Amino acid sequence: MAPKKNSAKRPQPSTPKPSAPARIVKVQSSDGHILQADVRALLLSSTLAATIKGYDDENKPLEKLEVNNVVGFTLKLVLEWCEKHKEDDPAIAQAEKDKKNIFIPSWDRHFLTKLPMGNLFDLITAAYHLDITGLINYGCKTVANSAKGKSTEEMRELFGIPEPWEQPSTSTATWDD
Amino acid sequence: MPVVVMENIIGLLDFRSVLTLRQVCRDFWNFIDDLKDSKLPDSKLKGLTLTVRKGRKLEFKIEYFDGSIDIIEYMENSRTYKEKITNLENSNFLDVAIQNDLKWILKFQRGSSDLFEIGMDLQAVYLRPEDEQLYQDVIEQLSNCMNRKIKTKKLQIWANKNSEFLSIIQIVDPKFVVELNFRPRFFAFETDEISKTEQWKMAKVFGF
């Protein structure tokens, strides 16, 4: 018997659908960089989706969205990720939210692991502020994968902690330190 | 990084990596200590055996459902794990074992283990008075210092008197107990007091 594909557990890759022409808006970072993005990509952020809905409900023209807590470099990464995932079903990310075994598709794995850890932390933090569940899931899983099996010294380097510290004198840490 | 994000990352680690992360800096140390147990990963603890050995040694054998085993040996001033010897300096090794390490082992326990056992090695008859004293001290520490009930299906205890059985049985969570095994050493086992405990009432299998 041919092996069954366990497709239910894995997010399906983005499949292009016949769709309306892209609606492009400007997005401004906290340090004044102005980028452009497809509204469908921005809707992956619950925070930005609410703002966009507010404009649409009032029939106000949406020319520029301001993202006050994300700098330009990080915002560019956020928008690149959202552009790649703009066709995704948001229910997949929600379903993975509290799971331990998150499968990271190859494009995301490459995108996230090529980043220096500091940039990855900034990206996850931005995803948190903008409420982008899928990016939070994949980002956190990437950090966890990088940290697993590392020694204290390697973890210190990974998390950018400069100096060893003196543990409380009453403590003897744990057996697995 | 936001607290929720850090909690998320910790929840995706294995428990050993969380213990390592705790050593990295004061902020991680405090953060992990303050985390609710439900935010920590499950160690998938299958069995825990505490054994007193000749020469005032205490051994923890920790088995996991994935088949891996950790063995930690404690003795005066030192702890040995995977051939790494930690000098405990002025700390009492029993305090380290019971109040620190056992606390952390149990902090990562989500479901019930199959076995919790407290005993002496097979050569127990040759234990010296100081080893016997250590065994009593282990029982006393366990009964006085455990701030959480141990979740196990089977409890096996070696003891020198009925009161030791009574002390230990009460550190086990009665909701999970299925089997109780009592191994009295050189005395007549009595059920008068023990049979009044919730743990006894909930158990289905008894061994003497």
CSV table of C-alpha atoms in Angstrom, one decimal:
chain,number,residue,atom,x,y,z
A,1,MET,CA,0.0,0.0,0.0
A,2,ALA,CA,1.3,3.4,-0.9
A,3,PRO,CA,2.2,5.5,2.2
A,4,LYS,CA,-0.4,8.1,3.0
A,5,LYS,CA,0.6,11.7,3.0
A,6,ASN,CA,0.0,13.4,6.3
A,7,SER,CA,-1.1,16.6,4.7
A,8,ALA,CA,-3.5,17.6,7.5
A,9,LYS,CA,-0.6,18.4,9.8
A,10,ARG,CA,1.4,20.6,7.4
A,11,PRO,CA,0.5,24.0,6.2
A,12,GLN,CA,-0.2,23.9,2.5
A,13,PRO,CA,2.0,26.0,0.3
A,14,SER,CA,0.6,29.2,-1.0
A,15,THR,CA,-1.3,28.5,-4.2
A,16,PRO,CA,-1.9,31.4,-6.6
A,17,LYS,CA,-5.6,32.1,-7.0
A,18,PRO,CA,-7.2,34.2,-9.7
A,19,SER,CA,-7.6,37.4,-7.8
A,20,ALA,CA,-8.4,41.0,-8.2
A,21,PRO,CA,-5.5,43.4,-9.0
A,22,ALA,CA,-3.3,44.1,-6.0
A,23,ARG,CA,-4.2,47.0,-3.8
A,24,ILE,CA,-0.9,48.6,-2.9
A,25,VAL,CA,-0.5,51.0,0.1
A,26,LYS,CA,2.4,52.7,1.7
A,27,VAL,CA,3.7,51.6,5.1
A,28,GLN,CA,5.8,53.8,7.2
A,29,SER,CA,8.2,52.5,9.9
A,30,SER,CA,9.0,54.1,13.2
A,31,ASP,CA,12.2,55.6,11.8
A,32,GLY,CA,10.5,57.1,8.8
A,33,HIS,CA,11.2,54.5,6.1
A,34,ILE,CA,8.3,54.2,3.6
A,35,LEU,CA,7.7,50.8,2.0
A,36,GLN,CA,5.0,49.5,-0.2
A,37,ALA,CA,2.8,46.5,0.4
A,38,ASP,CA,-0.2,44.6,-0.9
A,39,VAL,CA,-3.1,45.0,1.4
A,40,ARG,CA,-3.7,41.2,1.2
A,41,ALA,CA,-0.3,40.7,2.8
A,42,LEU,CA,-1.0,43.3,5.5
A,43,LEU,CA,-4.2,41.5,6.5
A,44,LEU,CA,-2.0,38.8,8.0
A,45,SER,CA,-1.4,41.3,10.8
A,46,SER,CA,-4.5,41.5,13.0
A,47,THR,CA,-3.4,44.9,14.1
A,48,LEU,CA,-3.1,46.4,10.6
A,49,ALA,CA,-6.2,44.5,9.4
A,50,ALA,CA,-8.2,46.4,12.1
A,51,THR,CA,-6.8,49.7,10.9
A,52,ILE,CA,-7.4,48.9,7.2
A,53,LYS,CA,-11.0,47.9,8.1
A,54,GLY,CA,-11.5,51.2,9.9
A,55,TYR,CA,-10.5,53.1,6.7
A,56,ASP,CA,-12.7,50.9,4.5
A,57,ASP,CA,-15.7,51.1,6.8
A,58,GLU,CA,-15.6,54.9,6.7
A,59,ASN,CA,-14.8,54.9,2.9
A,60,LYS,CA,-11.7,56.9,3.6
A,61,PRO,CA,-8.8,56.6,1.1
A,62,LEU,CA,-5.9,54.6,2.6
A,63,GLU,CA,-2.7,56.1,1.5
A,64,LYS,CA,-0.3,55.4,4.2
A,65,LEU,CA,-0.2,53.1,7.3
A,66,GLU,CA,2.1,54.1,10.1
A,67,VAL,CA,3.8,51.4,12.1
A,68,ASN,CA,5.2,53.2,15.1
A,69,ASN,CA,6.9,50.3,17.0
A,70,VAL,CA,8.9,48.7,14.1
A,71,VAL,CA,12.0,50.1,12.5
A,72,GLY,CA,12.5,50.1,8.7
A,73,PHE,CA,14.9,47.1,8.5
A,74,THR,CA,12.6,44.9,10.5
A,75,LEU,CA,9.5,46.1,8.8
A,76,LYS,CA,10.9,45.2,5.4
A,77,LEU,CA,11.5,41.6,6.7
A,78,VAL,CA,7.9,41.5,8.0
A,79,LEU,CA,6.5,42.7,4.7
A,80,GLU,CA,8.6,40.2,2.8
A,81,TRP,CA,7.3,37.4,4.9
A,82,CYS,CA,3.7,38.6,4.6
A,83,GLU,CA,4.0,38.9,0.9
A,84,LYS,CA,5.0,35.3,0.6
A,85,HIS,CA,2.1,34.2,2.8
A,86,LYS,CA,-0.6,36.5,1.6
A,87,GLU,CA,-2.6,33.6,0.1
A,88,ASP,CA,-2.4,31.4,3.3
A,89,ASP,CA,-5.4,30.3,5.2
A,90,PRO,CA,-5.1,32.2,8.6
A,91,ALA,CA,-6.8,29.2,10.3
A,92,ILE,CA,-3.6,27.1,9.7
A,93,ALA,CA,-1.5,29.5,11.8
A,94,GLN,CA,-4.1,29.7,14.5
A,95,ALA,CA,-4.3,25.9,14.7
A,96,GLU,CA,-0.6,25.7,15.1
A,97,LYS,CA,-0.4,28.4,17.8
A,98,ASP,CA,-0.2,26.2,20.9
A,99,LYS,CA,1.3,23.2,19.3
A,100,LYS,CA,4.7,21.8,20.2
A,101,ASN,CA,5.4,20.3,16.8
A,102,ILE,CA,5.3,23.2,14.4
A,103,PHE,CA,6.4,22.3,10.9
A,104,ILE,CA,8.4,25.1,9.3
A,105,PRO,CA,8.1,25.1,5.4
A,106,SER,CA,11.4,25.2,3.6
A,107,TRP,CA,11.0,28.8,2.3
A,108,ASP,CA,10.4,30.0,5.9
A,109,ARG,CA,13.2,27.9,7.3
A,110,HIS,CA,15.6,29.5,4.9
A,111,PHE,CA,14.2,33.0,5.4
A,112,LEU,CA,14.4,32.8,9.2
A,113,THR,CA,17.6,30.8,9.7
A,114,LYS,CA,19.7,33.1,7.5
A,115,LEU,CA,19.0,36.0,9.9
A,116,PRO,CA,21.4,36.9,12.7
A,117,MET,CA,19.8,36.0,16.0
A,118,GLY,CA,19.4,39.7,16.9
A,119,ASN,CA,17.4,40.4,13.7
A,120,LEU,CA,15.3,37.3,14.3
A,121,PHE,CA,14.4,38.5,17.8
A,122,ASP,CA,13.5,41.9,16.4
A,123,LEU,CA,11.4,40.2,13.7
A,124,ILE,CA,9.5,38.0,16.3
A,125,THR,CA,8.9,41.1,18.5
A,126,ALA,CA,7.6,43.0,15.5
A,127,ALA,CA,5.3,40.0,14.6
A,128,TYR,CA,4.1,40.1,18.2
A,129,HIS,CA,3.3,43.8,18.1
A,130,LEU,CA,1.6,43.4,14.7
A,131,ASP,CA,-0.1,40.2,15.8
A,132,ILE,CA,1.0,38.0,12.9
A,133,THR,CA,0.4,34.5,14.3
A,134,GLY,CA,2.2,32.5,11.6
A,135,LEU,CA,5.4,34.5,11.8
A,136,ILE,CA,5.4,34.3,15.6
A,137,ASN,CA,5.0,30.5,15.4
A,138,TYR,CA,7.8,30.0,12.9
A,139,GLY,CA,10.1,32.6,14.5
A,140,CYS,CA,9.7,31.1,18.0
A,141,LYS,CA,10.2,27.5,16.7
A,142,THR,CA,13.3,28.6,14.8
A,143,VAL,CA,14.8,30.1,18.0
A,144,ALA,CA,13.9,27.0,20.0
A,145,ASN,CA,15.5,24.8,17.3
A,146,SER,CA,18.7,26.8,17.5
A,147,ALA,CA,18.9,26.6,21.3
A,148,LYS,CA,18.2,22.9,21.7
A,149,GLY,CA,21.1,20.9,22.9
A,150,LYS,CA,23.4,23.9,23.3
A,151,SER,CA,25.7,24.3,26.3
A,152,THR,CA,25.3,27.3,28.6
A,153,GLU,CA,28.2,29.1,26.9
A,154,GLU,CA,26.7,28.4,23.4
A,155,MET,CA,23.3,29.7,24.6
A,156,ARG,CA,24.9,32.8,26.0
A,157,GLU,CA,26.4,33.5,22.6
A,158,LEU,CA,23.2,32.7,20.8
A,159,PHE,CA,21.2,35.1,22.9
A,160,GLY,CA,23.9,37.8,22.9
A,161,ILE,CA,24.5,37.8,26.6
A,162,PRO,CA,27.9,39.4,27.1
A,163,GLU,CA,29.3,38.0,30.4
A,164,PRO,CA,28.9,35.0,32.6
A,165,TRP,CA,27.1,35.9,35.8
A,166,GLU,CA,27.5,34.8,39.3
A,167,GLN,CA,24.5,32.7,40.3
A,168,PRO,CA,22.9,33.3,43.7
A,169,SER,CA,25.2,31.9,46.4
A,170,THR,CA,22.4,29.8,47.9
A,171,SER,CA,21.9,28.1,44.6
A,172,THR,CA,23.7,25.1,43.3
A,173,ALA,CA,21.9,25.4,39.9
A,174,THR,CA,20.6,22.0,38.7
A,175,TRP,CA,22.2,18.7,37.7
A,176,ASP,CA,21.9,19.5,34.0
A,177,ASP,CA,23.8,22.7,33.9
B,1,MET,CA,11.6,40.5,23.9
B,2,PRO,CA,7.9,40.4,25.0
B,3,VAL,CA,7.1,38.0,27.9
B,4,VAL,CA,4.6,36.1,25.8
B,5,VAL,CA,7.2,35.5,23.1
B,6,MET,CA,9.8,34.3,25.6
B,7,GLU,CA,7.2,32.0,27.2
B,8,ASN,CA,6.3,30.7,23.7
B,9,ILE,CA,10.0,29.9,22.9
B,10,ILE,CA,10.5,28.2,26.3
B,11,GLY,CA,7.4,26.0,25.7
B,12,LEU,CA,8.9,24.8,22.5
B,13,LEU,CA,12.2,23.8,24.1
B,14,ASP,CA,12.9,20.4,25.7
B,15,PHE,CA,13.2,20.6,29.5
B,16,ARG,CA,17.0,20.1,29.6
B,17,SER,CA,17.5,23.1,27.3
B,18,VAL,CA,15.3,25.1,29.6
B,19,LEU,CA,17.5,24.2,32.6
B,20,THR,CA,20.6,25.2,30.5
B,21,LEU,CA,18.9,28.5,29.5
B,22,ARG,CA,18.3,29.2,33.1
B,23,GLN,CA,22.0,29.3,33.7
B,24,VAL,CA,22.7,31.9,31.0
B,25,CYS,CA,21.9,35.1,32.9
B,26,ARG,CA,20.0,36.5,35.9
B,27,ASP,CA,17.1,37.6,33.8
B,28,PHE,CA,16.5,34.1,32.3
B,29,TRP,CA,17.1,32.6,35.8
B,30,ASN,CA,14.4,34.8,37.3
B,31,PHE,CA,12.1,34.5,34.4
B,32,ILE,CA,12.1,30.7,34.3
B,33,ASP,CA,11.8,30.5,38.1
B,34,ASP,CA,8.7,32.7,38.0
B,35,LEU,CA,7.1,30.8,35.1
B,36,LYS,CA,3.9,28.8,35.8
B,37,ASP,CA,4.5,25.1,35.5
B,38,SER,CA,2.0,24.9,32.7
B,39,LYS,CA,4.3,27.1,30.5
B,40,LEU,CA,7.2,24.7,30.9
B,41,PRO,CA,7.8,21.7,28.6
B,42,ASP,CA,6.9,18.2,29.8
B,43,SER,CA,9.9,16.1,30.8
B,44,LYS,CA,7.8,12.9,30.1
B,45,LEU,CA,9.0,11.4,33.4
B,46,LYS,CA,8.4,7.6,33.5
B,47,GLY,CA,10.1,6.6,36.7
B,48,LEU,CA,12.1,8.0,39.5
B,49,THR,CA,14.1,5.9,41.9
B,50,LEU,CA,15.9,7.3,44.9
B,51,THR,CA,18.5,4.8,46.3
B,52,VAL,CA,20.8,5.2,49.3
B,53,ARG,CA,24.1,3.4,48.7
B,54,LYS,CA,27.0,2.5,50.9
B,55,GLY,CA,29.3,5.4,51.8
B,56,ARG,CA,26.6,7.9,52.4
B,57,LYS,CA,25.7,8.2,48.7
B,58,LEU,CA,22.3,9.0,47.3
B,59,GLU,CA,21.4,8.1,43.7
B,60,PHE,CA,18.6,9.5,41.6
B,61,LYS,CA,17.7,7.3,38.6
B,62,ILE,CA,15.3,9.2,36.3
B,63,GLU,CA,13.7,7.4,33.4
B,64,TYR,CA,11.8,9.0,30.6
B,65,PHE,CA,9.1,7.7,28.3
B,66,ASP,CA,11.4,8.2,25.3
B,67,GLY,CA,13.7,5.5,26.9
B,68,SER,CA,16.5,7.8,28.0
B,69,ILE,CA,17.8,7.6,31.6
B,70,ASP,CA,19.6,10.2,33.8
B,71,ILE,CA,21.6,9.0,36.8
B,72,ILE,CA,22.7,11.6,39.4
B,73,GLU,CA,24.9,10.6,42.3
B,74,TYR,CA,25.2,12.8,45.4
B,75,MET,CA,27.6,12.5,48.2
B,76,GLU,CA,29.4,14.7,50.7
B,77,ASN,CA,30.2,18.0,48.9
B,78,SER,CA,29.6,16.7,45.4
B,79,ARG,CA,27.1,15.8,42.7
B,80,THR,CA,28.0,13.6,39.7
B,81,TYR,CA,26.1,13.6,36.5
B,82,LYS,CA,27.4,12.2,33.2
B,83,GLU,CA,30.9,12.0,34.7
B,84,LYS,CA,30.7,15.7,35.5
B,85,ILE,CA,31.4,16.3,39.1
B,86,THR,CA,30.0,19.5,40.7
B,87,ASN,CA,31.6,20.7,43.9
B,88,LEU,CA,28.7,21.6,46.2
B,89,GLU,CA,31.1,23.5,48.5
B,90,ASN,CA,29.3,24.3,51.7
B,91,SER,CA,25.9,23.2,50.6
B,92,ASN,CA,24.3,20.2,52.2
B,93,PHE,CA,24.2,17.6,49.5
B,94,LEU,CA,20.8,16.3,50.7
B,95,ASP,CA,19.3,19.8,50.5
B,96,VAL,CA,20.7,20.1,46.9
B,97,ALA,CA,19.2,16.7,46.0
B,98,ILE,CA,15.8,17.0,47.5
B,99,GLN,CA,15.1,20.7,47.8
B,100,ASN,CA,16.7,21.8,44.5
B,101,ASP,CA,17.1,19.0,42.0
B,102,LEU,CA,14.0,16.9,42.9
B,103,LYS,CA,12.0,20.1,42.9
B,104,TRP,CA,13.1,20.9,39.3
B,105,ILE,CA,12.5,17.3,38.2
B,106,LEU,CA,9.0,17.4,39.4
B,107,LYS,CA,8.4,21.0,38.1
B,108,PHE,CA,8.6,19.6,34.6
B,109,GLN,CA,6.3,16.7,35.2
B,110,ARG,CA,2.9,17.1,33.5
B,111,GLY,CA,1.4,13.6,33.5
B,112,SER,CA,1.8,10.7,35.9
B,113,SER,CA,4.9,8.7,36.0
B,114,ASP,CA,4.8,4.9,36.2
B,115,LEU,CA,7.0,4.5,39.3
B,116,PHE,CA,8.3,6.4,42.3
B,117,GLU,CA,10.6,4.3,44.5
B,118,ILE,CA,12.7,5.0,47.6
B,119,GLY,CA,15.0,2.3,48.6
B,120,MET,CA,18.4,1.0,49.4
B,121,ASP,CA,20.8,-0.9,47.2
B,122,LEU,CA,20.6,-4.6,47.1
B,123,GLN,CA,23.4,-4.9,49.5
B,124,ALA,CA,21.4,-3.0,52.1
B,125,VAL,CA,22.2,-5.5,54.8
B,126,TYR,CA,25.7,-4.2,54.7
B,127,LEU,CA,24.8,-0.5,55.1
B,128,ARG,CA,26.7,1.2,57.9
B,129,PRO,CA,25.0,3.2,60.6
B,130,GLU,CA,25.8,6.5,58.8
B,131,ASP,CA,24.1,5.1,55.6
B,132,GLU,CA,21.1,4.1,57.7
B,133,GLN,CA,21.1,7.7,59.1
B,134,LEU,CA,21.2,9.1,55.5
B,135,TYR,CA,18.2,7.0,54.6
B,136,GLN,CA,16.2,8.3,57.5
B,137,ASP,CA,17.3,11.8,56.6
B,138,VAL,CA,16.1,11.3,53.0
B,139,ILE,CA,12.7,10.1,54.3
B,140,GLU,CA,12.5,13.1,56.6
B,141,GLN,CA,13.4,15.6,54.0
B,142,LEU,CA,10.9,14.2,51.5
B,143,SER,CA,8.1,14.3,54.0
B,144,ASN,CA,9.0,17.8,55.3
B,145,CYS,CA,10.1,19.7,52.2
B,146,MET,CA,8.0,18.6,49.3
B,147,ASN,CA,5.9,21.5,48.2
B,148,ARG,CA,4.0,19.4,45.6
B,149,LYS,CA,2.6,15.9,45.4
B,150,ILE,CA,4.3,13.4,43.3
B,151,LYS,CA,2.2,12.0,40.4
B,152,THR,CA,2.9,8.3,40.1
B,153,LYS,CA,0.9,5.2,39.5
B,154,LYS,CA,3.1,2.9,41.5
B,155,LEU,CA,4.9,3.7,44.8
B,156,GLN,CA,7.5,1.4,46.2
B,157,ILE,CA,9.0,2.2,49.6
B,158,TRP,CA,11.6,0.5,51.8
B,159,ALA,CA,11.4,1.5,55.4
B,160,ASN,CA,12.6,0.8,58.9
B,161,LYS,CA,9.4,1.6,60.7
B,162,ASN,CA,5.7,2.1,59.9
B,163,SER,CA,5.9,5.9,60.5
B,164,GLU,CA,8.3,6.1,57.5
B,165,PHE,CA,5.7,4.4,55.2
B,166,LEU,CA,3.1,6.8,56.5
B,167,SER,CA,5.4,9.9,55.8
B,168,ILE,CA,6.2,8.9,52.3
B,169,ILE,CA,2.8,7.7,51.2
B,170,GLN,CA,1.5,11.2,51.9
B,171,ILE,CA,3.8,12.9,49.4
B,172,VAL,CA,2.2,11.1,46.6
B,173,ASP,CA,-0.9,12.4,44.8
B,174,PRO,CA,-3.8,10.1,45.6
B,175,LYS,CA,-5.5,10.9,42.3
B,176,PHE,CA,-2.9,8.9,40.3
B,177,VAL,CA,-2.0,6.0,42.7
B,178,VAL,CA,-2.8,2.5,41.5
B,179,GLU,CA,-0.3,0.3,43.2
B,180,LEU,CA,1.4,0.5,46.6
B,181,ASN,CA,4.4,-1.7,47.5
B,182,PHE,CA,5.7,-1.7,51.0
B,183,ARG,CA,9.1,-3.3,51.8
B,184,PRO,CA,9.5,-3.4,55.6
B,185,ARG,CA,13.0,-4.0,56.9
B,186,PHE,CA,13.2,-6.0,60.1
B,187,PHE,CA,9.8,-5.0,61.5
B,188,ALA,CA,6.1,-6.1,61.4
B,189,PHE,CA,4.2,-4.0,58.9
B,190,GLU,CA,1.0,-2.5,60.2
B,191,THR,CA,-1.8,-0.9,58.2
B,192,ASP,CA,-3.7,0.8,61.0
B,193,GLU,CA,-2.7,4.3,60.2
B,194,ILE,CA,-1.7,3.9,56.6
B,195,SER,CA,-5.1,2.5,55.6
B,196,LYS,CA,-6.7,5.8,56.7
B,197,THR,CA,-4.8,7.7,54.0
B,198,GLU,CA,-6.4,8.8,50.7
B,199,GLN,CA,-3.6,7.2,48.8
B,200,TRP,CA,-4.4,3.8,50.4
B,201,LYS,CA,-8.0,4.2,49.7
B,202,MET,CA,-7.4,5.0,46.0
B,203,ALA,CA,-4.9,2.2,45.4
B,204,LYS,CA,-6.1,-1.0,43.7
B,205,VAL,CA,-3.0,-3.2,44.1
B,206,PHE,CA,-1.0,-3.7,47.2
B,207,GLY,CA,2.3,-5.5,47.7
B,208,PHE,CA,4.1,-6.3,51.0
